[in-house]
Amino acid sequence: MIYYFSDPGAVQATAVGGKAATLAQLYQAGYPVPPGFVVPAAAFKDGRLPEAQWPNVLAQAATLRQRDGRSRLAVRSSALSEDSAYASYAGEYETVLNVASGAEIRQAVEAVYQSQFQPRVQTYSEAVGGRSAQEAAGRPSEIAVIVQQMVPAELAGVLFTADPVTGSYSHMVGNFVRGLGEQLVSGEADGEAFTLERPSGRYDGPPELRPYARSLYKFATRLADTLHGPQDIEWAVAAGKLWLLQARPITTMQPYNPASGEWNDSRRGDYLWSNANFGEALPGVMTPLTWSLLQIYGEETFNNPLPGDNPLMGNIGGRLYINLSLLASTAQTLGFSRERLNRESEEFFGSLPEDIDIPIIPFTRLAILRRFLPFTVGALLRRRRNLQEFPAFTASLPARIADLDQAVHTAVSPLALADLWSRQIEPLLRHACQMLQLGTSRYENAYRPLHRKLAAQVGEAEANLLLSGVSKGDEQLASLGPLLGLWRITQGQMSRADYLQQYGHRGAEELEVSWERPLENPAWLDEQLAG
């Protein structure tokens, strides 16, 4: 079996490898990718392609060559681990160009497939995370082979949609050579440097690339959005047309290292990160489980509609940070002053000193408005729907949690727990995050204008004092609930069971889910009462 780039199955990286899956995705999305097909890894047996498979491969290659009557072919690798976010394998496997006859195609496919056993591939694999279990057992790793129309390049090069050294999104950087790009990718030639400024697309480089610079910028900008992150792109120009030959994530800008377990979102770009406020709520280092739940919270409450893959929340060394560059860039693009940005964000992130430079992400106003308008309409509709559900949802939540808690304790297997999570717990968690945002935003929408008015009349310190502990009527402050509840137990006004149900999740590390809940410690309530 083979997959043409137009086949739906060709976008499955587990079948055809990362490089082929990306090419197929871009081909199907209308990018100028030369047509081709993939011989999947599963087609190879015992280190070779069975004889019964060759007639189909050669027939499809002949069809590909005849599409314009004179095409030569390029035969390239597509391993499962190749062109991933953490390992590019650039130049490690063989590439065979200018393939013409059937005999040459057969030799090229075999050469590319066998190149996985080269010492350099094994060395690189160990360097980026160790050998796979297959390699350790002496069996071949899974590698597919791409057969593609070759572009007889007059100019060829690479383009990074962000600066891979500094992480800056203010410009794209690239190199190109005259002729085929293999000499550049393999390191045989340095090439000539050029830059494309963002968001204008202004070109700075040798004159021969200038006629194609605008198209290259547009494709690269769109492609980084399509593939959800900064990309390392290979391209070529032939007969006056720009072609895209490959795209992979920029490996130096990946936040997670699976070999070491390190998570560092500061690698994702040149941003200003703040731990203010959130550092008080999460004073310790998060476990991966807590981070995964906070990501769900972020998706439901701070969903980012802006272009690109710029994160709003980040995990840096196990601590939660907010990307202030994203907020500042949006504000600047829409014409807001630094003073207004400080005023709007101070309550959550503290005051930003004037001498702090905020790296700016180069958005255009049109791009922001195109994303924000439908996002805002959808958010308002969701808010209206949730407002109607809010009283019934909050009233039913304790009973629903109790039922789920019982279901967790009676689950008979990890598979049953996973099914319970996907069908019941995660949907409830996501809805609860939306409701939490709804409840707090109603308070914020009332509090913030009042705070600004008071601060203008009596000053910041007095305004904070006046609004400290603000409440409605004779209601008690929720933050004092755990303390007042202890007093109510001593007065016979509240049972121990009711107290644990209402406050048994509260504690110094209550956002870190790996910590024992107070209600899970039989001695905890007695210790609190004794204090």
Short mmCIF file of C-alpha atoms in Angstrom, two decimals:
data_model
loop_
_atom_site.label_atom_id
_atom_site.label_comp_id
_atom_site.label_asym_id
_atom_site.label_seq_id
_atom_site.Cartn_x
_atom_site.Cartn_y
_atom_site.Cartn_z
CA MET A 1 0.00 0.00 0.00
CA ILE A 2 1.15 3.53 -0.71
CA TYR A 3 -0.28 6.94 0.20
CA TYR A 4 -0.50 9.86 -2.18
CA PHE A 5 -0.20 13.26 -0.54
CA SER A 6 -3.87 13.77 -1.38
CA ASP A 7 -4.98 10.65 0.54
CA PRO A 8 -6.61 11.25 3.96
CA GLY A 9 -4.36 8.61 5.56
CA ALA A 10 -1.22 10.43 4.46
CA VAL A 11 -1.53 12.93 7.31
CA GLN A 12 -1.14 10.21 9.97
CA ALA A 13 2.41 10.51 11.26
CA THR A 14 2.23 7.08 12.92
CA ALA A 15 1.86 5.53 9.46
CA VAL A 16 4.05 7.71 7.24
CA GLY A 17 6.40 9.58 9.58
CA GLY A 18 6.54 13.22 10.55
CA LYS A 19 7.97 14.69 7.36
CA ALA A 20 5.52 12.98 5.01
CA ALA A 21 2.53 13.71 7.25
CA THR A 22 3.38 17.43 7.29
CA LEU A 23 3.90 17.55 3.51
CA ALA A 24 0.55 15.81 2.98
CA GLN A 25 -1.18 18.22 5.37
CA LEU A 26 0.25 21.23 3.54
CA TYR A 27 -0.49 19.73 0.11
CA GLN A 28 -4.12 19.16 1.09
CA ALA A 29 -4.32 22.72 2.49
CA GLY A 30 -3.32 24.17 -0.88
CA TYR A 31 0.32 25.09 -0.22
CA PRO A 32 2.73 24.83 -3.20
CA VAL A 33 4.11 21.40 -2.28
CA PRO A 34 5.40 19.21 -5.15
CA PRO A 35 3.13 16.16 -5.57
CA GLY A 36 4.32 12.81 -4.31
CA PHE A 37 3.51 9.60 -2.48
CA VAL A 38 4.78 7.69 0.54
CA VAL A 39 5.78 4.06 0.94
CA PRO A 40 4.76 3.55 4.61
CA ALA A 41 6.97 1.90 7.19
CA ALA A 42 4.58 -1.03 7.48
CA ALA A 43 5.22 -1.96 3.84
CA PHE A 44 8.82 -2.96 4.61
CA LYS A 45 9.50 -6.45 5.93
CA ASP A 46 12.78 -7.74 7.35
CA GLY A 47 14.64 -4.62 6.28
CA ARG A 48 13.43 -4.63 2.64
CA LEU A 49 10.41 -3.89 0.50
CA PRO A 50 8.87 -7.23 -0.60
CA GLU A 51 9.00 -8.02 -4.31
CA ALA A 52 5.21 -8.02 -4.53
CA GLN A 53 5.18 -4.33 -3.60
CA TRP A 54 7.61 -3.10 -6.25
CA PRO A 55 5.33 -3.13 -9.35
CA ASN A 56 2.88 -0.75 -7.66
CA VAL A 57 5.67 1.57 -6.41
CA LEU A 58 7.33 1.73 -9.84
CA ALA A 59 4.00 2.28 -11.62
CA GLN A 60 3.08 5.16 -9.31
CA ALA A 61 6.55 6.66 -9.72
CA ALA A 62 6.19 6.51 -13.50
CA THR A 63 2.81 8.24 -13.26
CA LEU A 64 4.36 10.92 -11.09
CA ARG A 65 7.19 11.49 -13.58
CA GLN A 66 4.79 11.76 -16.51
CA ARG A 67 2.58 14.43 -14.94
CA ASP A 68 4.55 17.13 -16.75
CA GLY A 69 6.30 14.84 -19.23
CA ARG A 70 9.84 15.23 -18.01
CA SER A 71 9.97 15.23 -14.19
CA ARG A 72 12.75 13.67 -12.27
CA LEU A 73 12.07 12.48 -8.76
CA ALA A 74 13.45 13.06 -5.26
CA VAL A 75 13.45 10.13 -2.85
CA ARG A 76 13.56 11.12 0.82
CA SER A 77 13.17 9.65 4.29
CA SER A 78 10.27 10.08 6.70
CA ALA A 79 10.99 8.35 9.98
CA LEU A 80 8.48 8.35 12.82
CA SER A 81 10.87 10.41 14.96
CA GLU A 82 11.96 12.69 12.12
CA ASP A 83 10.87 16.35 11.98
CA SER A 84 9.34 16.15 15.44
CA ALA A 85 9.25 19.05 17.86
CA TYR A 86 12.28 17.68 19.72
CA ALA A 87 14.45 16.11 17.03
CA SER A 88 14.78 17.18 13.41
CA TYR A 89 17.23 14.50 12.11
CA ALA A 90 18.12 17.10 9.46
CA GLY A 91 20.67 15.63 7.05
CA GLU A 92 20.98 12.36 8.98
CA TYR A 93 19.11 10.06 6.59
CA GLU A 94 19.92 9.71 2.89
CA THR A 95 18.22 11.78 0.19
CA VAL A 96 18.53 10.74 -3.47
CA LEU A 97 17.86 13.41 -6.12
CA ASN A 98 17.47 13.44 -9.92
CA VAL A 99 16.02 9.92 -10.03
CA ALA A 100 14.85 9.07 -13.55
CA SER A 101 14.44 5.37 -14.40
CA GLY A 102 12.69 2.53 -12.64
CA ALA A 103 15.97 0.90 -11.70
CA GLU A 104 17.18 4.16 -10.15
CA ILE A 105 13.96 4.47 -8.17
CA ARG A 106 14.41 1.01 -6.71
CA GLN A 107 18.02 1.74 -5.75
CA ALA A 108 17.04 5.09 -4.25
CA VAL A 109 14.20 3.68 -2.12
CA GLU A 110 16.47 0.96 -0.77
CA ALA A 111 19.30 3.42 -0.09
CA VAL A 112 17.03 5.77 1.86
CA TYR A 113 15.49 2.95 3.86
CA GLN A 114 18.86 1.40 4.72
CA SER A 115 20.31 4.75 5.80
CA GLN A 116 18.56 4.39 9.16
CA PHE A 117 21.32 1.96 10.11
CA GLN A 118 24.11 4.48 9.52
CA PRO A 119 26.22 5.18 12.64
CA ARG A 120 25.43 8.90 12.43
CA VAL A 121 21.68 8.18 12.75
CA GLN A 122 22.24 5.95 15.78
CA THR A 123 24.48 8.57 17.40
CA TYR A 124 21.97 11.35 16.81
CA SER A 125 19.13 9.20 18.16
CA GLU A 126 21.03 8.56 21.37
CA ALA A 127 21.85 12.28 21.71
CA VAL A 128 18.21 13.39 21.52
CA GLY A 129 16.75 10.85 23.88
CA GLY A 130 18.19 7.38 23.60
CA ARG A 131 17.56 4.46 21.31
CA SER A 132 14.10 3.08 20.91
CA ALA A 133 13.21 -0.38 22.17
CA GLN A 134 13.18 -1.60 18.55
CA GLU A 135 16.71 -0.36 17.93
CA ALA A 136 17.94 -1.80 21.21
CA ALA A 137 16.55 -5.19 20.20
CA GLY A 138 18.35 -5.03 16.87
CA ARG A 139 15.18 -4.55 14.83
CA PRO A 140 14.82 -1.71 12.31
CA SER A 141 13.19 1.52 13.42
CA GLU A 142 10.07 2.57 11.58
CA ILE A 143 10.90 4.67 8.54
CA ALA A 144 8.75 5.50 5.54
CA VAL A 145 10.09 6.64 2.17
CA ILE A 146 8.81 9.63 0.18
CA VAL A 147 8.87 9.66 -3.63
CA GLN A 148 8.18 13.18 -4.88
CA GLN A 149 8.46 15.32 -7.98
CA MET A 150 11.81 17.04 -7.84
CA VAL A 151 12.07 20.83 -8.06
CA PRO A 152 15.03 21.81 -10.34
CA ALA A 153 15.88 24.68 -8.03
CA GLU A 154 17.51 27.88 -9.21
CA LEU A 155 17.42 29.19 -5.64
CA ALA A 156 16.87 27.09 -2.54
CA GLY A 157 17.07 27.76 1.15
CA VAL A 158 15.69 27.60 4.66
CA LEU A 159 13.57 30.08 6.59
CA PHE A 160 12.90 30.22 10.32
CA THR A 161 9.60 31.93 11.14
CA ALA A 162 11.15 33.15 14.42
CA ASP A 163 14.77 33.76 15.38
CA PRO A 164 15.99 30.35 16.64
CA VAL A 165 18.79 31.96 18.68
CA THR A 166 16.97 34.79 20.49
CA GLY A 167 13.41 33.49 20.24
CA SER A 168 12.27 36.84 18.83
CA TYR A 169 9.17 36.96 16.63
CA SER A 170 10.03 40.42 15.31
CA HIS A 171 11.62 38.96 12.18
CA MET A 172 12.14 35.77 10.20
CA VAL A 173 15.70 34.70 9.36
CA GLY A 174 16.95 32.54 6.50
CA ASN A 175 19.74 31.49 4.17
CA PHE A 176 19.75 30.45 0.54
CA VAL A 177 22.08 29.10 -2.12
CA ARG A 178 21.98 29.06 -5.90
CA GLY A 179 20.98 25.64 -7.15
CA LEU A 180 19.78 22.70 -5.07
CA GLY A 181 19.26 23.24 -1.37
CA GLU A 182 20.76 19.92 -0.27
CA GLN A 183 24.19 21.55 0.00
CA LEU A 184 22.76 24.04 2.51
CA VAL A 185 20.78 21.52 4.59
CA SER A 186 23.71 19.07 4.74
CA GLY A 187 26.10 21.80 5.87
CA GLU A 188 28.24 21.77 2.71
CA ALA A 189 27.51 25.47 2.06
CA ASP A 190 26.70 28.42 4.33
CA GLY A 191 24.45 30.30 1.94
CA GLU A 192 23.53 33.97 1.90
CA ALA A 193 21.57 35.42 4.79
CA PHE A 194 18.31 37.38 4.59
CA THR A 195 15.59 38.61 6.94
CA LEU A 196 11.87 39.28 6.65
CA GLU A 197 10.57 41.83 9.13
CA ARG A 198 7.26 41.25 10.92
CA PRO A 199 4.50 42.28 10.52
CA SER A 200 5.39 44.29 7.40
CA GLY A 201 7.24 41.49 5.56
CA ARG A 202 10.01 43.93 4.55
CA TYR A 203 12.87 42.04 2.88
CA ASP A 204 16.55 42.60 3.64
CA GLY A 205 18.93 40.47 1.61
CA PRO A 206 20.50 39.76 -1.79
CA PRO A 207 18.54 41.09 -4.79
CA GLU A 208 17.90 37.79 -6.58
CA LEU A 209 15.51 36.59 -3.86
CA ARG A 210 13.59 39.88 -3.65
CA PRO A 211 10.94 38.99 -6.32
CA TYR A 212 9.88 35.98 -4.23
CA ALA A 213 10.28 37.49 -0.76
CA ARG A 214 6.68 38.65 -0.38
CA SER A 215 5.24 35.25 -1.34
CA LEU A 216 7.70 33.50 0.96
CA TYR A 217 6.69 35.75 3.85
CA LYS A 218 2.96 35.17 3.28
CA PHE A 219 3.36 31.40 3.04
CA ALA A 220 5.61 31.27 6.11
CA THR A 221 3.25 33.38 8.22
CA ARG A 222 0.25 31.27 7.26
CA LEU A 223 2.18 28.02 7.64
CA ALA A 224 3.32 28.81 11.21
CA ASP A 225 -0.34 29.33 12.06
CA THR A 226 -1.43 26.13 10.30
CA LEU A 227 1.19 24.05 12.13
CA HIS A 228 0.68 25.82 15.48
CA GLY A 229 4.15 27.12 16.18
CA PRO A 230 7.42 28.53 14.82
CA GLN A 231 8.69 26.53 11.84
CA ASP A 232 11.94 25.68 10.09
CA ILE A 233 10.95 25.72 6.41
CA GLU A 234 12.81 24.43 3.35
CA TRP A 235 11.84 26.10 0.06
CA ALA A 236 12.98 26.38 -3.55
CA VAL A 237 12.40 28.58 -6.59
CA ALA A 238 12.21 27.06 -10.07
CA ALA A 239 10.95 28.61 -13.32
CA GLY A 240 9.62 31.63 -11.47
CA LYS A 241 7.58 29.65 -8.92
CA LEU A 242 8.11 29.27 -5.18
CA TRP A 243 7.80 25.74 -3.77
CA LEU A 244 7.66 24.50 -0.18
CA LEU A 245 9.69 21.35 0.33
CA GLN A 246 9.54 20.73 4.05
CA ALA A 247 8.47 22.20 7.39
CA ARG A 248 9.39 21.17 10.88
CA PRO A 249 9.12 22.77 14.34
CA ILE A 250 12.13 24.84 15.43
CA THR A 251 13.66 22.41 17.90
CA THR A 252 15.41 25.11 19.96
CA MET A 253 12.02 26.68 20.77
CA GLN A 254 10.29 23.66 22.26
CA PRO A 255 9.20 23.96 25.90
CA TYR A 256 9.39 20.31 26.91
CA ASN A 257 12.36 17.97 26.82
CA PRO A 258 11.11 14.36 27.04
CA ALA A 259 14.65 13.08 27.67
CA SER A 260 15.18 15.15 30.84
CA GLY A 261 11.58 15.87 31.83
CA GLU A 262 12.34 19.60 31.90
CA TRP A 263 9.51 21.99 31.08
CA ASN A 264 10.54 25.53 30.21
CA ASP A 265 8.07 27.68 28.29
CA SER A 266 10.58 30.54 28.19
CA ARG A 267 12.12 28.65 25.24
CA ARG A 268 8.99 29.27 23.16
CA GLY A 269 9.89 32.85 22.32
CA ASP A 270 11.20 36.21 23.48
CA TYR A 271 8.50 37.12 26.02
CA LEU A 272 8.17 38.88 29.38
CA TRP A 273 6.80 36.40 31.91
CA SER A 274 5.27 37.26 35.31
CA ASN A 275 4.70 35.01 38.33
CA ALA A 276 3.04 37.82 40.34
CA ASN A 277 -0.21 36.84 42.07
CA PHE A 278 -0.07 33.28 40.74
CA GLY A 279 3.08 32.64 42.77
CA GLU A 280 1.04 33.23 45.92
CA ALA A 281 -1.66 30.78 44.86
CA LEU A 282 0.93 28.16 43.88
CA PRO A 283 3.97 28.79 46.10
CA GLY A 284 5.64 25.46 45.34
CA VAL A 285 6.69 23.58 42.22
CA MET A 286 3.81 22.05 40.27
CA THR A 287 3.67 18.38 39.50
CA PRO A 288 2.94 17.47 35.86
CA LEU A 289 -0.57 16.39 36.89
CA THR A 290 -1.35 19.81 38.38
CA TRP A 291 0.05 21.53 35.28
CA SER A 292 -2.16 19.40 33.02
CA LEU A 293 -5.26 20.47 34.99
CA LEU A 294 -4.22 24.13 34.97
CA GLN A 295 -3.86 23.92 31.20
CA ILE A 296 -7.49 22.81 31.02
CA TYR A 297 -8.42 25.75 33.23
CA GLY A 298 -6.51 28.08 30.92
CA GLU A 299 -8.20 26.68 27.82
CA GLU A 300 -11.64 27.29 29.29
CA THR A 301 -11.02 30.70 30.88
CA PHE A 302 -8.15 32.41 29.02
CA ASN A 303 -8.62 30.85 25.59
CA ASN A 304 -6.24 32.74 23.31
CA PRO A 305 -7.77 33.71 19.94
CA LEU A 306 -4.70 35.61 18.69
CA PRO A 307 -2.67 34.57 15.61
CA GLY A 308 0.26 32.24 16.08
CA ASP A 309 1.05 29.86 18.90
CA ASN A 310 1.96 32.42 21.56
CA PRO A 311 1.09 30.99 24.99
CA LEU A 312 -0.77 33.01 27.60
CA MET A 313 0.15 30.65 30.46
CA GLY A 314 3.52 29.03 30.83
CA ASN A 315 5.32 26.45 32.95
CA ILE A 316 8.87 27.55 33.73
CA GLY A 317 10.77 25.23 36.04
CA GLY A 318 7.51 23.89 37.45
CA ARG A 319 6.08 27.31 38.29
CA LEU A 320 3.11 29.06 36.69
CA TYR A 321 3.74 32.25 34.70
CA ILE A 322 1.63 34.59 32.57
CA ASN A 323 2.92 35.95 29.25
CA LEU A 324 2.74 39.74 29.59
CA SER A 325 4.15 40.19 26.07
CA LEU A 326 0.92 38.76 24.68
CA LEU A 327 -1.16 41.31 26.57
CA ALA A 328 1.20 44.20 25.82
CA SER A 329 1.40 43.34 22.11
CA THR A 330 -2.38 43.22 21.80
CA ALA A 331 -2.71 46.53 23.63
CA GLN A 332 -0.04 48.24 21.53
CA THR A 333 -1.50 46.98 18.24
CA LEU A 334 -4.92 48.31 19.23
CA GLY A 335 -3.42 51.68 20.20
CA PHE A 336 -3.52 51.42 24.00
CA SER A 337 -0.84 53.28 25.96
CA ARG A 338 1.64 51.70 28.37
CA GLU A 339 -0.15 53.62 31.14
CA ARG A 340 -3.48 52.02 30.26
CA LEU A 341 -1.87 48.58 30.07
CA ASN A 342 -0.48 49.07 33.58
CA ARG A 343 -3.84 50.22 34.87
CA GLU A 344 -5.73 47.28 33.39
CA SER A 345 -3.22 44.61 34.43
CA GLU A 346 -1.96 45.94 37.76
CA GLU A 347 -4.56 44.13 39.88
CA PHE A 348 -3.50 40.75 38.49
CA PHE A 349 0.21 41.15 37.73
CA GLY A 350 1.40 44.09 39.81
CA SER A 351 2.76 47.39 38.57
CA LEU A 352 5.26 47.19 35.70
CA PRO A 353 8.20 49.60 36.20
CA GLU A 354 8.66 51.97 33.28
CA ASP A 355 12.26 50.84 32.70
CA ILE A 356 11.21 47.24 31.94
CA ASP A 357 11.20 46.54 28.21
CA ILE A 358 8.38 44.29 27.09
CA PRO A 359 9.22 42.21 23.99
CA ILE A 360 6.45 42.84 21.48
CA ILE A 361 4.89 40.21 19.21
CA PRO A 362 4.33 41.82 15.78
CA PHE A 363 0.58 41.53 15.26
CA THR A 364 -1.42 43.53 12.74
CA ARG A 365 -4.63 45.22 13.82
CA LEU A 366 -6.58 43.46 11.07
CA ALA A 367 -5.35 40.03 12.20
CA ILE A 368 -6.37 40.75 15.79
CA LEU A 369 -9.80 42.06 14.85
CA ARG A 370 -10.46 39.10 12.55
CA ARG A 371 -9.81 36.73 15.44
CA PHE A 372 -11.27 38.75 18.30
CA LEU A 373 -14.66 39.63 16.83
CA PRO A 374 -15.95 36.06 16.34
CA PHE A 375 -14.24 35.01 19.58
CA THR A 376 -15.98 37.78 21.50
CA VAL A 377 -19.39 36.93 20.03
CA GLY A 378 -18.90 33.27 20.98
CA ALA A 379 -17.75 34.21 24.49
CA LEU A 380 -20.78 36.42 25.04
CA LEU A 381 -23.15 33.68 23.90
CA ARG A 382 -21.45 31.19 26.19
CA ARG A 383 -21.63 33.66 29.09
CA ARG A 384 -25.36 34.19 28.53
CA ARG A 385 -25.98 30.45 28.45
CA ASN A 386 -23.89 29.87 31.58
CA LEU A 387 -25.63 32.68 33.45
CA GLN A 388 -28.93 30.88 32.97
CA GLU A 389 -27.43 27.60 34.21
CA PHE A 390 -25.38 29.12 37.04
CA PRO A 391 -27.79 28.71 40.02
CA ALA A 392 -28.76 25.14 39.15
CA PHE A 393 -25.16 24.17 38.35
CA THR A 394 -23.73 25.42 41.65
CA ALA A 395 -26.58 23.88 43.63
CA SER A 396 -26.06 20.45 42.05
CA LEU A 397 -22.26 20.45 42.16
CA PRO A 398 -21.67 18.96 45.65
CA ALA A 399 -23.86 15.95 44.89
CA ARG A 400 -22.25 15.44 41.48
CA ILE A 401 -18.79 15.55 43.05
CA ALA A 402 -19.84 13.05 45.70
CA ASP A 403 -21.12 10.66 43.02
CA LEU A 404 -17.89 10.99 41.02
CA ASP A 405 -15.80 10.47 44.14
CA GLN A 406 -17.66 7.24 44.78
CA ALA A 407 -17.19 6.19 41.14
CA VAL A 408 -13.44 6.82 41.37
CA HIS A 409 -13.13 4.67 44.49
CA THR A 410 -15.12 1.80 42.98
CA ALA A 411 -13.42 1.81 39.54
CA VAL A 412 -12.01 -1.66 38.94
CA SER A 413 -9.15 -0.88 36.54
CA PRO A 414 -7.02 1.91 35.06
CA LEU A 415 -9.08 1.58 31.87
CA ALA A 416 -12.27 2.19 33.85
CA LEU A 417 -10.69 5.27 35.46
CA ALA A 418 -9.63 6.61 32.07
CA ASP A 419 -13.14 6.10 30.74
CA LEU A 420 -14.61 7.85 33.79
CA TRP A 421 -12.25 10.78 33.24
CA SER A 422 -13.03 11.24 29.55
CA ARG A 423 -16.80 10.75 29.80
CA GLN A 424 -17.68 12.47 33.09
CA ILE A 425 -14.87 14.13 35.04
CA GLU A 426 -13.16 16.18 32.32
CA PRO A 427 -16.43 17.57 30.85
CA LEU A 428 -17.56 18.59 34.35
CA LEU A 429 -14.16 20.12 35.11
CA ARG A 430 -14.24 22.20 31.93
CA HIS A 431 -17.77 23.42 32.64
CA ALA A 432 -16.82 24.20 36.24
CA CYS A 433 -13.87 26.28 35.02
CA GLN A 434 -16.24 28.32 32.86
CA MET A 435 -18.57 28.83 35.82
CA LEU A 436 -15.69 29.85 38.07
CA GLN A 437 -14.67 32.48 35.53
CA LEU A 438 -18.27 33.66 35.31
CA GLY A 439 -18.58 34.04 39.06
CA THR A 440 -15.29 35.90 39.53
CA SER A 441 -15.81 38.14 36.49
CA ARG A 442 -19.14 39.34 37.92
CA TYR A 443 -17.25 40.47 41.01
CA GLU A 444 -14.39 41.98 39.02
CA ASN A 445 -16.74 43.88 36.71
CA ALA A 446 -18.32 45.54 39.73
CA TYR A 447 -15.14 45.98 41.77
CA ARG A 448 -12.70 47.46 39.28
CA PRO A 449 -14.67 50.56 38.16
CA LEU A 450 -15.50 51.33 41.81
CA HIS A 451 -11.85 50.94 42.78
CA ARG A 452 -10.76 53.37 40.05
CA LYS A 453 -13.34 55.96 41.13
CA LEU A 454 -12.34 55.73 44.80
CA ALA A 455 -8.62 55.85 44.00
CA ALA A 456 -9.14 59.06 41.99
CA GLN A 457 -10.86 60.69 44.99
CA VAL A 458 -8.97 59.41 48.04
CA GLY A 459 -5.82 57.78 46.68
CA GLU A 460 -4.75 54.17 46.06
CA ALA A 461 -4.04 53.24 49.70
CA GLU A 462 -7.36 54.54 51.01
CA ALA A 463 -9.26 52.92 48.16
CA ASN A 464 -7.69 49.56 48.97
CA LEU A 465 -8.59 50.02 52.65
CA LEU A 466 -12.19 50.95 51.88
CA LEU A 467 -12.65 47.91 49.64
CA SER A 468 -10.77 45.44 51.85
CA GLY A 469 -13.21 42.75 52.91
CA VAL A 470 -16.08 44.28 50.98
CA SER A 471 -19.24 42.18 51.22
CA LYS A 472 -22.97 42.43 50.73
CA GLY A 473 -25.45 42.80 53.58
CA ASP A 474 -24.71 40.45 56.47
CA GLU A 475 -22.98 37.78 54.36
CA GLN A 476 -19.66 36.39 55.58
CA LEU A 477 -16.43 36.60 53.64
CA ALA A 478 -15.79 33.28 51.92
CA SER A 479 -12.10 33.48 52.79
CA LEU A 480 -13.00 33.38 56.51
CA GLY A 481 -15.27 30.36 56.05
CA PRO A 482 -12.77 27.71 57.22
CA LEU A 483 -12.02 29.66 60.41
CA LEU A 484 -15.60 30.60 61.25
CA GLY A 485 -16.67 27.03 60.48
CA LEU A 486 -14.43 25.76 63.27
CA TRP A 487 -16.12 28.15 65.69
CA ARG A 488 -19.54 26.95 64.48
CA ILE A 489 -18.54 23.33 65.21
CA THR A 490 -17.62 24.27 68.78
CA GLN A 491 -21.00 25.99 69.13
CA GLY A 492 -22.92 23.02 67.83
CA GLN A 493 -24.07 24.96 64.77
CA MET A 494 -22.25 22.77 62.20
CA SER A 495 -21.46 19.08 62.04
CA ARG A 496 -17.97 17.76 61.43
CA ALA A 497 -19.18 16.03 58.25
CA ASP A 498 -20.67 19.25 56.86
CA TYR A 499 -17.47 21.13 57.67
CA LEU A 500 -15.28 18.60 55.85
CA GLN A 501 -17.59 18.59 52.84
CA GLN A 502 -17.48 22.39 52.58
CA TYR A 503 -13.91 23.16 53.61
CA GLY A 504 -12.01 19.87 53.51
CA HIS A 505 -10.24 20.81 50.28
CA ARG A 506 -8.81 24.06 51.66
CA GLY A 507 -5.15 24.33 52.62
CA ALA A 508 -1.81 25.98 52.01
CA GLU A 509 -1.16 23.89 48.87
CA GLU A 510 -4.76 23.38 47.78
CA LEU A 511 -4.00 23.96 44.06
CA GLU A 512 -1.33 21.23 44.05
CA VAL A 513 -3.34 18.07 43.53
CA SER A 514 -0.56 15.70 44.59
CA TRP A 515 -0.84 16.97 48.19
CA GLU A 516 -3.12 15.18 50.62
CA ARG A 517 -6.48 16.91 50.99
CA PRO A 518 -7.21 17.86 54.62
CA LEU A 519 -10.38 15.73 54.53
CA GLU A 520 -8.19 12.73 53.64
CA ASN A 521 -6.32 13.07 56.95
CA PRO A 522 -8.47 11.74 59.83
CA ALA A 523 -6.54 13.77 62.41
CA TRP A 524 -6.66 17.10 60.56
CA LEU A 525 -9.96 18.45 61.89
CA ASP A 526 -9.06 17.65 65.49
CA GLU A 527 -5.74 19.45 65.02
CA GLN A 528 -7.56 22.52 63.68
CA LEU A 529 -10.03 22.54 66.55
CA ALA A 530 -7.23 22.16 69.08
CA GLY A 531 -5.56 25.22 67.56
#
